[in-house]
Amino acid sequence: MKNIFKNKISIPGFRYQGLSKRKFFKLLESSLRHKSFFDDNVDAFFKRLQTKSFPNDKKILITLKDISKHFPVPQDKPNVLFDKVNIQVKRGDVISLVGANGVGKSTLLDILVGYLNPNSGDVEYDLKYNWSPTEKIGISYQKNVLLSSLSVWDYISFTHRLYKSSTTLDDLVIFCYAFGIEKFCKMRVSKLSGGQQQRLNAMLSLFHNPEIVLFDELCNNLDISIKKKIIDFIKHYFKIKNITAIIISHDVYEIKNMANRIVVIKDKKIANDLTVEALSHRAGGIDRLIADSV
């Protein structure tokens, strides 16, 4: 695969400010004594975010050109997953990638971030980065690859240090509440349920201020109350920062409340690529499109 990297830059030195475990748990324990803590403080979090400057253009950040992928099978007959897929991802797009199981949605994301090479085609990035464009991409997969021997706090601290994140303790507590992990921070990751691990993984994918976020089944196996809380938070967060996202989902609620564009993979190609606004004028709208795709 030929990756065409644009806008490589040198990033000025940044002095990393670590997180204090003692201060974090003191702040967290204080917040837990107030049932309305999150509702009382999330607006202040977003107001702080709005004081910062974020790109507001609509430029194309990633282009997939004629991407094809097949896997070998017995008797040397290739199993073609998809053929000559073309997608342009613009800043501010929140794309829901839908299709039946096995059509290659996760594989396409793997190609997009360089985990897999296509058999043919190119991926072009127009992102500002230091070493690799993947620095500007946050990823949360359905299959968790978390360091399960660590505590949740240790994993948060590790990720914060790894990315030299500028997330403050105050904001970290808000993140923990938004993703519903505020009561689990002393537990080992291995003791969390699959849904709890998934929420932790999704939260940490935002720590390095990515321009593009990839979610694979973000709300799978979540009850409606925590699902709504997470989606409302992410939607507001993405809007303020003009973040671009690609979301693999079978959850109609998630798709309807997050996406502004829906891309359907069917019969080894892009069968539909429509804005939610355009779908609102079609019979059956989003529900019909999703039903037909699977």
CSV table of C-alpha atoms in Angstrom, one decimal:
chain,number,residue,atom,x,y,z
A,1,MET,CA,0.0,0.0,0.0
A,2,LYS,CA,1.3,3.4,-0.9
A,3,ASN,CA,0.6,5.9,1.9
A,4,ILE,CA,0.8,9.5,0.7
A,5,PHE,CA,1.6,11.6,3.7
A,6,LYS,CA,1.0,15.4,3.5
A,7,ASN,CA,1.8,18.2,5.9
A,8,LYS,CA,4.5,16.5,7.9
A,9,ILE,CA,5.6,19.0,10.6
A,10,SER,CA,7.9,19.2,13.5
A,11,ILE,CA,6.0,19.7,16.8
A,12,PRO,CA,7.5,22.1,19.3
A,13,GLY,CA,8.8,20.7,22.6
A,14,PHE,CA,6.0,19.9,25.1
A,15,ARG,CA,6.6,19.5,28.8
A,16,TYR,CA,4.5,16.6,29.9
A,17,GLN,CA,2.5,17.2,33.1
A,18,GLY,CA,1.7,13.8,34.8
A,19,LEU,CA,-1.4,12.9,36.7
A,20,SER,CA,-1.3,12.7,40.5
A,21,LYS,CA,-3.0,9.5,41.6
A,22,ARG,CA,-3.6,10.9,45.1
A,23,LYS,CA,-5.2,14.1,43.8
A,24,PHE,CA,-7.3,12.2,41.3
A,25,PHE,CA,-8.8,9.8,43.8
A,26,LYS,CA,-9.4,12.6,46.3
A,27,LEU,CA,-11.2,14.6,43.6
A,28,LEU,CA,-13.1,11.5,42.4
A,29,GLU,CA,-14.2,10.4,45.9
A,30,SER,CA,-15.4,13.9,46.6
A,31,SER,CA,-17.4,13.9,43.4
A,32,LEU,CA,-19.0,10.6,44.3
A,33,ARG,CA,-20.6,12.1,47.3
A,34,HIS,CA,-22.7,14.4,45.1
A,35,LYS,CA,-25.3,12.5,43.0
A,36,SER,CA,-25.7,15.4,40.5
A,37,PHE,CA,-21.9,16.0,40.1
A,38,PHE,CA,-21.8,15.2,36.4
A,39,ASP,CA,-24.9,17.1,35.4
A,40,ASP,CA,-23.7,20.1,37.5
A,41,ASN,CA,-20.2,20.1,35.9
A,42,VAL,CA,-20.4,18.8,32.3
A,43,ASP,CA,-21.6,22.2,31.0
A,44,ALA,CA,-18.5,23.9,32.6
A,45,PHE,CA,-16.4,21.2,30.9
A,46,PHE,CA,-17.8,22.1,27.4
A,47,LYS,CA,-17.5,25.8,28.1
A,48,ARG,CA,-13.8,25.3,28.8
A,49,LEU,CA,-13.5,23.4,25.6
A,50,GLN,CA,-15.2,26.2,23.6
A,51,THR,CA,-12.5,28.7,24.7
A,52,LYS,CA,-10.0,26.8,22.6
A,53,SER,CA,-9.5,27.0,18.9
A,54,PHE,CA,-10.1,24.1,16.6
A,55,PRO,CA,-10.0,23.7,12.8
A,56,ASN,CA,-13.4,24.6,11.2
A,57,ASP,CA,-12.7,23.8,7.6
A,58,LYS,CA,-14.2,21.0,5.5
A,59,LYS,CA,-11.0,19.8,3.8
A,60,ILE,CA,-10.6,16.1,2.9
A,61,LEU,CA,-8.5,14.4,5.6
A,62,ILE,CA,-8.3,10.8,4.2
A,63,THR,CA,-8.9,9.4,0.7
A,64,LEU,CA,-9.3,5.7,0.0
A,65,LYS,CA,-8.5,5.2,-3.7
A,66,ASP,CA,-9.5,1.9,-5.4
A,67,ILE,CA,-9.0,-0.1,-2.3
A,68,SER,CA,-9.3,-3.9,-2.9
A,69,LYS,CA,-8.8,-6.7,-0.4
A,70,HIS,CA,-9.0,-10.5,-0.8
A,71,PHE,CA,-7.9,-13.4,1.4
A,72,PRO,CA,-6.5,-16.7,0.1
A,73,VAL,CA,-8.7,-19.8,0.4
A,74,PRO,CA,-8.1,-23.5,-0.5
A,75,GLN,CA,-7.4,-24.2,-4.2
A,76,ASP,CA,-5.9,-20.7,-4.6
A,77,LYS,CA,-9.3,-19.1,-5.3
A,78,PRO,CA,-9.2,-15.7,-3.6
A,79,ASN,CA,-12.0,-14.6,-1.4
A,80,VAL,CA,-12.7,-11.1,-2.5
A,81,LEU,CA,-13.9,-9.0,0.5
A,82,PHE,CA,-14.3,-5.7,-1.4
A,83,ASP,CA,-13.1,-4.4,-4.7
A,84,LYS,CA,-12.1,-0.9,-5.7
A,85,VAL,CA,-13.6,1.0,-2.8
A,86,ASN,CA,-13.4,4.8,-3.0
A,87,ILE,CA,-14.2,7.0,0.0
A,88,GLN,CA,-13.3,10.6,0.8
A,89,VAL,CA,-13.4,11.5,4.5
A,90,LYS,CA,-13.9,15.3,5.2
A,91,ARG,CA,-13.3,17.1,8.4
A,92,GLY,CA,-16.5,17.1,10.5
A,93,ASP,CA,-17.9,14.0,8.8
A,94,VAL,CA,-19.4,11.5,11.3
A,95,ILE,CA,-19.7,8.4,9.0
A,96,SER,CA,-21.6,5.3,10.0
A,97,LEU,CA,-20.2,2.4,8.1
A,98,VAL,CA,-22.9,-0.3,7.9
A,99,GLY,CA,-23.4,-3.6,6.2
A,100,ALA,CA,-23.9,-7.3,7.0
A,101,ASN,CA,-21.5,-9.2,9.1
A,102,GLY,CA,-18.4,-10.3,7.1
A,103,VAL,CA,-18.6,-7.6,4.4
A,104,GLY,CA,-15.2,-6.1,5.6
A,105,LYS,CA,-16.1,-3.1,7.7
A,106,SER,CA,-13.5,-3.7,10.4
A,107,THR,CA,-11.0,-4.8,7.7
A,108,LEU,CA,-11.5,-1.4,6.0
A,109,LEU,CA,-10.8,0.4,9.2
A,110,ASP,CA,-7.6,-1.7,9.7
A,111,ILE,CA,-6.5,-0.6,6.2
A,112,LEU,CA,-7.3,3.0,6.9
A,113,VAL,CA,-5.0,3.1,10.0
A,114,GLY,CA,-2.3,0.9,8.4
A,115,TYR,CA,-2.8,-2.3,10.4
A,116,LEU,CA,-3.5,-4.2,7.2
A,117,ASN,CA,-2.3,-3.6,3.6
A,118,PRO,CA,-4.8,-3.8,0.7
A,119,ASN,CA,-4.1,-6.0,-2.3
A,120,SER,CA,-4.4,-2.9,-4.4
A,121,GLY,CA,-5.2,0.8,-4.0
A,122,ASP,CA,-3.9,3.7,-2.0
A,123,VAL,CA,-4.6,5.5,1.2
A,124,GLU,CA,-3.9,9.3,1.3
A,125,TYR,CA,-3.7,11.4,4.4
A,126,ASP,CA,-3.8,15.1,4.7
A,127,LEU,CA,-3.1,15.4,8.4
A,128,LYS,CA,-0.5,17.3,10.4
A,129,TYR,CA,1.7,14.9,12.2
A,130,ASN,CA,5.2,14.4,13.6
A,131,TRP,CA,6.1,10.8,12.7
A,132,SER,CA,3.0,9.1,11.4
A,133,PRO,CA,-0.6,10.2,10.4
A,134,THR,CA,-1.9,7.6,12.8
A,135,GLU,CA,-0.9,10.0,15.7
A,136,LYS,CA,-4.0,12.0,14.8
A,137,ILE,CA,-6.3,9.0,14.8
A,138,GLY,CA,-8.1,7.6,17.9
A,139,ILE,CA,-9.2,4.0,17.8
A,140,SER,CA,-11.6,2.0,19.9
A,141,TYR,CA,-12.1,-1.6,18.7
A,142,GLN,CA,-14.9,-4.0,19.7
A,143,LYS,CA,-12.3,-6.6,20.5
A,144,ASN,CA,-10.5,-5.1,23.5
A,145,VAL,CA,-6.7,-5.3,23.6
A,146,LEU,CA,-6.3,-3.6,27.0
A,147,LEU,CA,-3.5,-4.4,29.4
A,148,SER,CA,-5.7,-6.5,31.7
A,149,SER,CA,-3.2,-6.9,34.5
A,150,LEU,CA,-3.3,-3.2,35.2
A,151,SER,CA,-5.8,-1.3,37.3
A,152,VAL,CA,-8.1,1.1,35.5
A,153,TRP,CA,-6.2,4.0,37.1
A,154,ASP,CA,-2.8,2.5,36.0
A,155,TYR,CA,-4.2,2.1,32.4
A,156,ILE,CA,-5.5,5.7,32.4
A,157,SER,CA,-2.2,7.0,33.7
A,158,PHE,CA,-0.2,4.9,31.3
A,159,THR,CA,-2.2,6.1,28.3
A,160,HIS,CA,-2.0,9.7,29.5
A,161,ARG,CA,1.8,9.5,29.7
A,162,LEU,CA,2.1,7.5,26.4
A,163,TYR,CA,0.3,10.3,24.5
A,164,LYS,CA,1.7,13.1,26.6
A,165,SER,CA,-1.9,14.1,27.1
A,166,SER,CA,-2.9,17.6,28.2
A,167,THR,CA,-6.1,16.3,29.8
A,168,THR,CA,-6.4,17.8,33.3
A,169,LEU,CA,-7.5,16.0,36.5
A,170,ASP,CA,-10.8,18.0,36.5
A,171,ASP,CA,-11.5,17.0,32.9
A,172,LEU,CA,-10.5,13.4,33.5
A,173,VAL,CA,-13.1,13.0,36.2
A,174,ILE,CA,-15.7,14.4,33.8
A,175,PHE,CA,-14.5,11.8,31.2
A,176,CYS,CA,-14.9,9.0,33.7
A,177,TYR,CA,-18.4,10.0,34.5
A,178,ALA,CA,-19.3,10.5,30.8
A,179,PHE,CA,-18.2,6.9,30.0
A,180,GLY,CA,-19.6,5.4,33.2
A,181,ILE,CA,-16.4,4.2,34.7
A,182,GLU,CA,-16.2,6.5,37.7
A,183,LYS,CA,-16.8,3.7,40.2
A,184,PHE,CA,-14.4,1.2,38.7
A,185,CYS,CA,-11.1,3.2,38.7
A,186,LYS,CA,-9.5,1.1,41.5
A,187,MET,CA,-10.4,-2.2,39.9
A,188,ARG,CA,-8.2,-4.3,37.6
A,189,VAL,CA,-9.1,-4.1,33.9
A,190,SER,CA,-9.4,-7.9,33.9
A,191,LYS,CA,-12.3,-7.7,36.4
A,192,LEU,CA,-14.4,-5.3,34.3
A,193,SER,CA,-17.2,-6.6,32.1
A,194,GLY,CA,-16.8,-6.5,28.3
A,195,GLY,CA,-19.0,-3.4,28.2
A,196,GLN,CA,-17.0,-1.6,30.9
A,197,GLN,CA,-13.7,-2.4,29.1
A,198,GLN,CA,-15.3,-1.1,25.9
A,199,ARG,CA,-16.3,2.2,27.5
A,200,LEU,CA,-12.8,2.6,29.0
A,201,ASN,CA,-11.2,1.9,25.6
A,202,ALA,CA,-13.5,4.5,23.9
A,203,MET,CA,-12.7,7.1,26.6
A,204,LEU,CA,-8.9,6.6,26.2
A,205,SER,CA,-9.1,6.9,22.4
A,206,LEU,CA,-9.9,10.6,22.9
A,207,PHE,CA,-6.9,11.4,25.1
A,208,HIS,CA,-4.4,12.5,22.5
A,209,ASN,CA,-6.7,15.1,20.8
A,210,PRO,CA,-7.2,13.1,17.6
A,211,GLU,CA,-8.6,14.7,14.5
A,212,ILE,CA,-10.2,11.4,13.4
A,213,VAL,CA,-11.9,8.8,15.7
A,214,LEU,CA,-12.7,5.3,14.8
A,215,PHE,CA,-15.3,3.4,16.8
A,216,ASP,CA,-16.1,-0.3,16.2
A,217,GLU,CA,-19.5,-1.1,17.8
A,218,LEU,CA,-19.2,1.6,20.5
A,219,CYS,CA,-22.6,0.9,22.1
A,220,ASN,CA,-22.7,-2.9,21.7
A,221,ASN,CA,-24.2,-4.6,24.8
A,222,LEU,CA,-24.8,-1.3,26.6
A,223,ASP,CA,-28.2,-0.5,28.3
A,224,ILE,CA,-30.1,2.5,27.0
A,225,SER,CA,-29.3,4.9,29.9
A,226,ILE,CA,-25.5,4.6,29.6
A,227,LYS,CA,-25.7,4.5,25.8
A,228,LYS,CA,-27.6,7.8,25.7
A,229,LYS,CA,-25.2,9.4,28.2
A,230,ILE,CA,-22.1,8.4,26.2
A,231,ILE,CA,-23.7,9.3,22.8
A,232,ASP,CA,-24.8,12.7,24.1
A,233,PHE,CA,-21.4,13.5,25.5
A,234,ILE,CA,-19.5,12.3,22.4
A,235,LYS,CA,-21.8,14.1,20.0
A,236,HIS,CA,-21.3,17.4,21.8
A,237,TYR,CA,-17.6,16.8,22.2
A,238,PHE,CA,-17.2,16.1,18.4
A,239,LYS,CA,-19.3,19.1,17.4
A,240,ILE,CA,-17.2,21.6,19.5
A,241,LYS,CA,-13.9,20.2,18.3
A,242,ASN,CA,-15.1,19.5,14.7
A,243,ILE,CA,-13.8,15.9,15.0
A,244,THR,CA,-14.2,13.5,12.2
A,245,ALA,CA,-15.4,10.0,13.0
A,246,ILE,CA,-16.1,6.6,11.3
A,247,ILE,CA,-18.4,4.4,13.3
A,248,ILE,CA,-19.1,0.7,12.7
A,249,SER,CA,-22.5,0.0,14.1
A,250,HIS,CA,-25.6,-2.1,13.9
A,251,ASP,CA,-27.3,0.0,16.6
A,252,VAL,CA,-30.0,2.1,15.0
A,253,TYR,CA,-30.1,4.5,18.0
A,254,GLU,CA,-26.4,5.1,17.8
A,255,ILE,CA,-26.5,5.7,14.0
A,256,LYS,CA,-29.4,8.0,14.1
A,257,ASN,CA,-28.0,10.1,17.0
A,258,MET,CA,-24.4,10.4,15.9
A,259,ALA,CA,-23.9,10.1,12.1
A,260,ASN,CA,-24.4,12.8,9.5
A,261,ARG,CA,-23.4,10.4,6.7
A,262,ILE,CA,-24.0,6.7,6.1
A,263,VAL,CA,-21.8,4.5,3.9
A,264,VAL,CA,-23.1,1.1,3.1
A,265,ILE,CA,-20.8,-1.8,2.0
A,266,LYS,CA,-22.7,-4.5,0.1
A,267,ASP,CA,-21.8,-6.9,-2.7
A,268,LYS,CA,-18.1,-6.1,-2.4
A,269,LYS,CA,-18.5,-2.4,-3.0
A,270,ILE,CA,-19.9,0.8,-1.7
A,271,ALA,CA,-23.6,0.4,-2.4
A,272,ASN,CA,-24.6,3.8,-0.9
A,273,ASP,CA,-22.9,6.9,0.4
A,274,LEU,CA,-25.5,9.4,1.6
A,275,THR,CA,-25.9,12.2,4.0
A,276,VAL,CA,-28.5,11.9,6.8
A,277,GLU,CA,-30.1,15.0,5.4
A,278,ALA,CA,-30.6,13.4,2.0
A,279,LEU,CA,-31.9,10.2,3.6
A,280,SER,CA,-34.6,12.2,5.4
A,281,HIS,CA,-36.3,12.8,2.0
A,282,ARG,CA,-36.3,9.2,1.1
A,283,ALA,CA,-39.0,6.7,1.8
A,284,GLY,CA,-38.1,4.7,5.0
A,285,GLY,CA,-35.0,6.9,5.6
A,286,ILE,CA,-32.2,5.6,7.7
A,287,ASP,CA,-34.2,2.6,9.0
A,288,ARG,CA,-34.9,1.3,5.5
A,289,LEU,CA,-31.3,1.9,4.3
A,290,ILE,CA,-29.9,-0.1,7.3
A,291,ALA,CA,-32.4,-2.9,6.9
A,292,ASP,CA,-31.6,-3.3,3.2
A,293,SER,CA,-27.8,-3.2,4.0
A,294,VAL,CA,-28.0,-6.3,6.2
